[in-house]
Tab-separated table of C-alpha atoms and ligand atoms in Angstrom:
chain	number	residue	atom	x	y	z
A	9	UNK	CA	-27.042	-6.742	-33.184
A	10	UNK	CA	-24.522	-8.180	-30.535
A	11	UNK	CA	-24.704	-7.132	-26.911
A	12	UNK	CA	-22.822	-7.738	-23.752
A	13	UNK	CA	-23.615	-7.196	-19.947
A	14	UNK	CA	-20.740	-6.559	-17.667
A	15	UNK	CA	-20.472	-5.729	-13.869
A	16	UNK	CA	-18.447	-2.781	-12.734
A	17	UNK	CA	-17.499	-3.045	-8.939
A	18	UNK	CA	-16.433	-0.288	-6.685
A	19	UNK	CA	-13.279	0.102	-4.443
A	20	UNK	CA	-12.228	1.310	-1.146
A	21	UNK	CA	-8.728	2.396	-0.209
A	22	UNK	CA	-7.469	0.474	2.857
A	23	UNK	CA	-4.669	2.811	3.022
A	24	UNK	CA	-3.756	6.067	1.020
A	25	UNK	CA	-0.337	7.746	1.468
A	26	UNK	CA	0.134	11.074	-0.125
A	27	UNK	CA	3.863	11.399	-0.996
A	28	UNK	CA	4.090	14.859	-2.467
A	29	UNK	CA	2.912	17.135	-5.187
A	30	UNK	CA	3.993	16.305	-8.846
A	31	UNK	CA	5.046	19.062	-11.462
A	32	UNK	CA	2.050	17.736	-13.708
A	33	UNK	CA	-0.447	19.023	-10.920
A	34	UNK	CA	-1.166	15.456	-9.530
A	35	UNK	CA	-0.168	14.065	-6.332
A	36	UNK	CA	2.266	11.146	-5.912
A	37	UNK	CA	0.419	8.460	-4.146
A	38	UNK	CA	0.890	4.953	-2.520
A	39	UNK	CA	-2.429	3.357	-1.976
A	40	UNK	CA	-3.853	-0.001	-1.363
A	41	UNK	CA	-7.132	-0.830	-3.243
A	42	UNK	CA	-9.625	-3.297	-2.249
A	43	UNK	CA	-12.302	-4.438	-4.975
A	44	UNK	CA	-15.625	-4.590	-3.216
A	45	UNK	CA	-18.987	-6.326	-3.782
A	46	UNK	CA	-20.881	-3.130	-4.563
A	47	UNK	CA	-21.289	-2.930	-8.291
A	48	UNK	CA	-23.024	-1.174	-11.279
A	49	UNK	CA	-24.392	-3.101	-14.242
A	50	UNK	CA	-23.550	-2.023	-17.869
A	51	UNK	CA	-25.067	-3.263	-21.021
A	52	UNK	CA	-23.176	-2.653	-24.276
A	53	UNK	CA	-25.285	-2.933	-27.404
A	54	UNK	CA	-23.951	-2.401	-30.940
A	55	UNK	CA	-26.214	-0.232	-33.152
A	56	UNK	CA	-26.085	0.564	-36.815
A	57	UNK	CA	-26.460	4.354	-36.390
A	58	UNK	CA	-22.524	4.884	-35.622
A	59	UNK	CA	-23.393	6.979	-32.544
A	60	UNK	CA	-22.360	6.480	-29.053
A	61	UNK	CA	-25.539	6.938	-26.694
A	62	UNK	CA	-25.668	6.666	-22.946
A	63	UNK	CA	-28.746	5.739	-20.814
A	64	UNK	CA	-28.716	6.107	-17.165
A	65	UNK	CA	-31.303	7.090	-14.752
A	66	UNK	CA	-29.032	8.770	-12.329
A	67	UNK	CA	-29.392	12.411	-12.238
A	68	UNK	CA	-25.628	13.196	-11.465
A	69	UNK	CA	-24.184	10.966	-14.201
A	70	UNK	CA	-23.205	12.828	-17.383
A	71	UNK	CA	-24.949	11.250	-20.409
A	72	UNK	CA	-22.800	12.740	-23.056
A	73	UNK	CA	-18.933	12.991	-23.833
A	74	UNK	CA	-18.072	13.965	-20.106
A	75	UNK	CA	-18.848	10.350	-19.128
A	76	UNK	CA	-15.838	8.256	-18.594
A	77	UNK	CA	-17.693	5.472	-20.372
A	78	UNK	CA	-18.297	7.561	-23.345
A	79	UNK	CA	-14.675	8.547	-23.464
A	80	UNK	CA	-13.344	4.929	-23.191
A	81	UNK	CA	-15.809	3.695	-26.030
A	82	UNK	CA	-14.789	6.653	-28.318
A	83	UNK	CA	-11.062	5.953	-27.939
A	84	UNK	CA	-11.496	2.322	-28.856
A	85	UNK	CA	-13.932	3.167	-31.656
A	86	UNK	CA	-11.517	5.731	-33.163
A	87	UNK	CA	-8.299	3.822	-32.805
A	88	UNK	CA	-9.808	0.645	-34.299
A	89	UNK	CA	-11.902	2.400	-36.944
A	90	UNK	CA	-15.149	0.714	-35.796
A	91	UNK	CA	-18.179	1.991	-37.762
A	92	UNK	CA	-20.894	0.522	-35.468
A	93	UNK	CA	-22.361	2.694	-32.885
A	94	UNK	CA	-22.994	1.778	-29.242
A	95	UNK	CA	-25.919	2.115	-26.890
A	96	UNK	CA	-24.553	1.835	-23.366
A	97	UNK	CA	-26.989	1.398	-20.323
A	98	UNK	CA	-25.606	2.030	-16.846
A	99	UNK	CA	-27.539	0.784	-13.819
A	100	UNK	CA	-26.054	2.752	-11.105
A	101	UNK	CA	-25.664	1.384	-7.671
A	102	UNK	CA	-22.345	2.904	-6.664
A	103	UNK	CA	-22.911	6.342	-5.245
A	104	UNK	CA	-21.540	9.161	-7.572
A	105	UNK	CA	-18.577	11.167	-6.484
A	106	UNK	CA	-18.302	9.295	-3.384
A	107	UNK	CA	-14.655	8.128	-3.253
A	108	UNK	CA	-15.602	4.837	-4.380
A	109	UNK	CA	-14.456	5.141	-8.022
A	110	UNK	CA	-17.725	4.257	-9.774
A	111	UNK	CA	-16.880	6.304	-12.797
A	112	UNK	CA	-13.315	4.834	-13.256
A	113	UNK	CA	-14.750	1.370	-12.646
A	114	UNK	CA	-17.425	1.883	-15.296
A	115	UNK	CA	-14.671	2.999	-17.792
A	116	UNK	CA	-12.535	-0.121	-17.028
A	117	UNK	CA	-15.567	-2.343	-17.511
A	118	UNK	CA	-16.422	-0.799	-20.832
A	119	UNK	CA	-12.839	-1.048	-22.096
A	120	UNK	CA	-12.656	-4.798	-21.191
A	121	UNK	CA	-16.267	-5.331	-22.446
A	122	UNK	CA	-15.638	-3.699	-25.905
A	123	UNK	CA	-12.448	-5.763	-26.109
A	124	UNK	CA	-14.685	-8.755	-26.263
A	125	UNK	CA	-17.718	-7.414	-28.090
A	126	UNK	CA	-15.575	-6.017	-30.874
A	127	UNK	CA	-12.987	-8.706	-30.645
A	128	UNK	CA	-10.181	-6.298	-30.621
A	129	UNK	CA	-7.657	-8.738	-29.217
A	130	UNK	CA	-6.118	-6.245	-26.694
A	131	UNK	CA	-3.804	-7.754	-23.954
A	132	UNK	CA	-3.822	-6.540	-20.388
A	133	UNK	CA	-0.868	-4.172	-20.925
A	134	UNK	CA	-2.671	-2.412	-23.853
A	135	UNK	CA	-5.902	-2.035	-21.704
A	136	UNK	CA	-3.900	-0.641	-18.819
A	137	UNK	CA	-2.489	1.785	-21.235
A	138	UNK	CA	-5.921	3.043	-22.410
A	139	UNK	CA	-7.175	3.055	-18.610
A	140	UNK	CA	-4.256	5.327	-17.550
A	141	UNK	CA	-5.303	7.874	-20.267
A	142	UNK	CA	-8.770	7.930	-18.673
A	143	UNK	CA	-8.090	8.486	-15.037
A	144	UNK	CA	-5.885	7.578	-12.064
A	145	UNK	CA	-8.164	4.875	-10.723
A	146	UNK	CA	-9.120	3.140	-13.891
A	147	UNK	CA	-6.180	0.817	-14.287
A	148	UNK	CA	-6.845	-1.103	-10.945
A	149	UNK	CA	-10.174	-2.248	-12.232
A	150	UNK	CA	-8.583	-3.733	-15.490
A	151	UNK	CA	-6.707	-6.120	-13.345
A	152	UNK	CA	-9.051	-9.036	-12.153
A	153	UNK	CA	-7.624	-9.033	-8.531
A	154	UNK	CA	-9.129	-8.293	-5.052
A	155	UNK	CA	-6.178	-6.295	-3.720
A	156	UNK	CA	-3.565	-4.018	-5.344
A	157	UNK	CA	-0.855	-1.541	-4.577
A	158	UNK	CA	-1.264	1.647	-6.620
A	159	UNK	CA	1.702	3.935	-7.021
A	160	UNK	CA	2.319	7.022	-9.109
A	161	UNK	CA	-1.071	8.781	-9.562
A	162	UNK	CA	-2.502	5.574	-8.527
A	163	UNK	CA	-2.225	3.997	-12.008
A	164	UNK	CA	0.779	2.041	-11.674
A	165	UNK	CA	-0.658	-1.349	-10.411
A	166	UNK	CA	0.934	-4.236	-8.471
A	167	UNK	CA	-1.586	-6.968	-7.524
A	168	UNK	CA	-1.341	-8.268	-3.969
A	169	UNK	CA	-2.166	-11.670	-2.767
A	170	UNK	CA	-4.138	-12.110	0.466
A	171	UNK	CA	-6.327	-14.795	1.959
A	172	UNK	CA	-8.542	-12.125	3.514
A	173	UNK	CA	-12.204	-11.712	2.798
A	174	UNK	CA	-13.086	-8.397	4.551
A	175	UNK	CA	-16.538	-7.122	5.468
A	176	UNK	CA	-17.287	-3.392	5.696
A	177	UNK	CA	-20.286	-1.131	6.294
A	178	UNK	CA	-19.923	1.805	3.905
A	179	UNK	CA	-21.516	5.048	4.979
A	180	UNK	CA	-22.002	7.513	2.137
A	181	UNK	CA	-23.197	10.954	3.309
A	182	UNK	CA	-25.552	12.538	0.847
A	183	UNK	CA	-23.340	15.496	-0.124
A	184	UNK	CA	-20.975	16.074	-2.956
A	185	UNK	CA	-17.389	16.088	-2.317
A	186	UNK	CA	-14.985	17.030	-5.075
A	187	UNK	CA	-11.596	15.338	-5.328
A	188	UNK	CA	-9.957	18.727	-6.341
A	189	UNK	CA	-11.311	20.641	-3.461
A	190	UNK	CA	-9.990	17.997	-0.919
A	191	UNK	CA	-6.512	17.906	-2.485
A	192	UNK	CA	-6.540	21.845	-2.411
A	193	UNK	CA	-7.114	21.500	1.296
A	194	UNK	CA	-4.239	19.065	1.830
A	195	UNK	CA	-1.291	20.291	4.073
A	196	UNK	CA	1.661	17.931	3.063
A	197	UNK	CA	3.910	16.986	5.877
A	198	UNK	CA	7.253	15.730	4.254
A	199	UNK	CA	9.145	15.257	7.453
A	200	UNK	CA	8.834	12.376	9.986
A	201	UNK	CA	5.996	10.875	7.610
A	202	UNK	CA	5.144	7.338	8.507
A	203	UNK	CA	5.072	4.849	5.613
A	204	UNK	CA	1.460	3.686	6.395
A	205	UNK	CA	1.107	1.486	3.295
A	206	UNK	CA	4.313	-0.696	4.215
A	207	UNK	CA	2.931	-1.092	7.774
A	208	UNK	CA	-0.351	-2.427	6.432
A	209	UNK	CA	0.954	-4.755	3.645
A	210	UNK	CA	2.298	-7.543	5.815
A	211	UNK	CA	-1.062	-7.760	7.750
A	212	UNK	CA	-2.864	-8.025	4.453
A	213	UNK	CA	-0.632	-10.676	3.242
A	214	UNK	CA	-1.250	-12.703	6.254
A	215	UNK	CA	-5.067	-12.040	6.294
A	216	UNK	CA	-4.660	-10.686	9.947
A	217	UNK	CA	-7.854	-8.618	10.086
A	218	UNK	CA	-7.336	-7.426	13.514
A	219	UNK	CA	-3.868	-5.892	12.878
A	220	UNK	CA	-5.096	-4.688	9.401
A	221	UNK	CA	-7.817	-2.835	11.179
A	222	UNK	CA	-5.164	-0.994	13.158
A	223	UNK	CA	-3.270	0.073	10.042
A	224	UNK	CA	-6.112	1.445	7.975
A	225	UNK	CA	-5.292	5.233	7.218
A	226	UNK	CA	-5.976	7.991	4.728
A	227	UNK	CA	-3.689	10.998	4.449
A	228	UNK	CA	-6.752	12.934	3.006
A	229	UNK	CA	-8.637	12.714	6.225
A	230	UNK	CA	-7.581	15.966	7.724
A	231	UNK	CA	-8.386	17.746	4.501
A	232	UNK	CA	-11.986	15.951	4.272
A	233	UNK	CA	-12.630	16.932	7.876
A	234	UNK	CA	-11.543	20.561	7.394
A	235	UNK	CA	-14.287	20.742	4.642
A	236	UNK	CA	-16.845	18.780	6.736
A	237	UNK	CA	-15.940	18.710	10.338
A	238	UNK	CA	-19.347	17.045	11.079
A	239	UNK	CA	-18.031	13.875	9.414
A	240	UNK	CA	-15.814	13.209	12.597
A	241	UNK	CA	-19.014	12.502	14.356
A	242	UNK	CA	-19.873	9.720	11.790
A	243	UNK	CA	-16.441	8.107	12.428
A	244	UNK	CA	-17.014	8.110	16.183
A	245	UNK	CA	-20.544	6.740	15.601
A	246	UNK	CA	-19.249	3.735	13.580
A	247	UNK	CA	-16.464	3.086	16.215
A	248	UNK	CA	-19.069	3.435	19.146
A	249	UNK	CA	-21.457	0.901	17.273
A	250	UNK	CA	-18.569	-1.739	17.219
A	251	UNK	CA	-16.573	-1.193	13.996
A	252	UNK	CA	-12.918	-2.636	14.340
A	253	UNK	CA	-11.575	0.426	12.624
A	254	UNK	CA	-13.038	3.358	10.554
A	255	UNK	CA	-11.535	5.010	7.498
A	256	UNK	CA	-12.402	7.343	4.683
A	257	UNK	CA	-12.118	5.985	1.045
A	258	UNK	CA	-10.312	7.949	-1.514
A	259	UNK	CA	-11.235	11.647	-1.221
A	260	UNK	CA	-14.479	10.896	0.603
A	261	UNK	CA	-17.074	11.551	1.500
A	262	UNK	CA	-17.695	7.752	1.920
A	263	UNK	CA	-16.529	6.319	5.173
A	264	UNK	CA	-16.259	2.592	5.964
A	265	UNK	CA	-15.968	0.548	9.084
A	266	UNK	CA	-14.149	-2.758	9.012
A	267	UNK	CA	-16.034	-5.334	10.835
A	268	UNK	CA	-15.764	-8.989	11.742
A	269	UNK	CA	-18.385	-10.622	9.720
A	270	UNK	CA	-21.438	-10.098	7.538
A	271	UNK	CA	-23.694	-10.349	10.391
A	272	UNK	CA	-21.555	-7.856	12.359
A	273	UNK	CA	-22.027	-5.377	9.397
A	274	UNK	CA	-25.811	-6.018	9.338
A	275	UNK	CA	-25.968	-5.420	13.214
A	276	UNK	CA	-24.196	-2.040	12.669
A	277	UNK	CA	-26.296	-1.146	9.664
A	278	UNK	CA	-29.454	-1.402	11.900
A	279	UNK	CA	-27.936	1.130	14.212
A	280	UNK	CA	-27.098	3.762	11.644
A	281	UNK	CA	-29.341	6.895	10.685
A	282	UNK	CA	-30.089	6.521	7.151
A	283	UNK	CA	-31.755	9.869	6.681
A	284	UNK	CA	-28.510	11.693	5.712
A	285	UNK	CA	-26.367	8.872	4.232
A	286	UNK	CA	-26.631	5.688	2.183
A	287	UNK	CA	-25.457	2.634	3.927
A	288	UNK	CA	-24.021	-0.513	2.301
A	289	UNK	CA	-22.856	-3.857	3.617
A	290	UNK	CA	-20.033	-5.104	1.317
A	291	UNK	CA	-17.283	-7.534	1.053
A	292	UNK	CA	-14.058	-8.143	-0.743
A	293	UNK	CA	-14.856	-9.179	-4.201
B	307	LIG	P1	-12.915	10.451	-8.236
B	307	LIG	O1	-12.217	10.284	-6.869
B	307	LIG	O2	-11.999	9.832	-9.324
B	307	LIG	O3	-13.492	11.718	-8.536
B	307	LIG	P2	-15.208	9.168	-7.138
B	307	LIG	O4	-15.231	7.770	-6.825
B	307	LIG	O5	-15.076	10.134	-6.114
B	307	LIG	O6	-14.019	9.396	-8.219
B	307	LIG	P3	-17.112	8.852	-9.337
B	307	LIG	O7	-18.407	8.224	-8.951
B	307	LIG	O8	-16.204	8.252	-10.201
B	307	LIG	O9	-16.424	9.497	-8.117
B	307	LIG	O10	-17.642	10.345	-10.017
B	307	LIG	C1	-16.758	11.483	-10.137
B	307	LIG	C2	-17.351	12.406	-11.309
B	307	LIG	O11	-17.144	11.674	-12.535
B	307	LIG	C3	-18.754	12.605	-11.108
B	307	LIG	O12	-18.947	13.945	-10.700
B	307	LIG	C4	-19.414	12.547	-12.473
B	307	LIG	O13	-19.936	13.646	-12.925
B	307	LIG	C5	-18.267	12.014	-13.271
B	307	LIG	N1	-18.521	10.898	-14.080
B	307	LIG	C6	-18.140	10.658	-15.365
B	307	LIG	N2	-18.550	9.349	-15.994
B	307	LIG	C7	-19.135	8.740	-14.748
B	307	LIG	C8	-19.754	7.584	-14.603
B	307	LIG	N3	-19.778	6.523	-15.483
B	307	LIG	N4	-20.390	7.085	-13.458
B	307	LIG	C9	-20.233	8.118	-12.365
B	307	LIG	N5	-19.869	9.368	-12.575
B	307	LIG	C10	-19.247	9.768	-13.739
């Protein structure tokens, strides 16, 4: 039976502005996504049984209909009346529920992968429509770009051009942090709010890493720190170790240092305590 292997990369948010609460329960965002070199590997194999089965050795990844990958496959299977089933094997390298959008990226990789495997002939616009039904971060990964602006819930994507290849050290504390809880802690300041994304964009366009470092920001940081005040220490530790700038990704708990080079990232990694956190050296993909 035909099969296909796809890579599914993570993201960090270089900037995340929360503009306000929406009537549908989501928040209106403006964010700058960066696709990074940390990735899962997914193998899709058509099977005769007609069933969708997920294999993944990671204990926190759902194996049934709650998995975003399952939802993505089921949507396409039903819409295109595909009778074949699917065995999906996920090799997880991206930490789960970590603000790196591993599940969203997996879903996008499966949409694009099945489009090829089942020869569905879907264009980018149609794939983006499917992606938006699955989650706010999925659409970014349907675009084959390194950087993009996300608006709306984060699902309206404008690709961004930049000559920058950034290096980061990502530190992911071994704790669970739920997006819902972080947003629930958010205190929205609607007056005198800086437009952080628009401050950052010209530096990204020019590839000016030093000034970009000064412009990293995440409006969710106070909410994340109110849940875990001890993470302020991690931030300080990365700065003391020589990171140009430090920022949370998404709703945390992953925190990343923007560094000068791959070697700089390796030097910092050697200085981090790895008992309570996973540590990754990554670059723009
Ligand atoms: P978000 O900010 O959208 O919650 P995240 O980057 O913080 O995303 P993910 O790794 O995408 O975190 O996982 C969020 C939740 O999604 C997990 O608690 C997990 O149970 C569920 N999930 C569903 N499908 C997957 C998948 N394929 N890989 C990882 N987690 C998945």
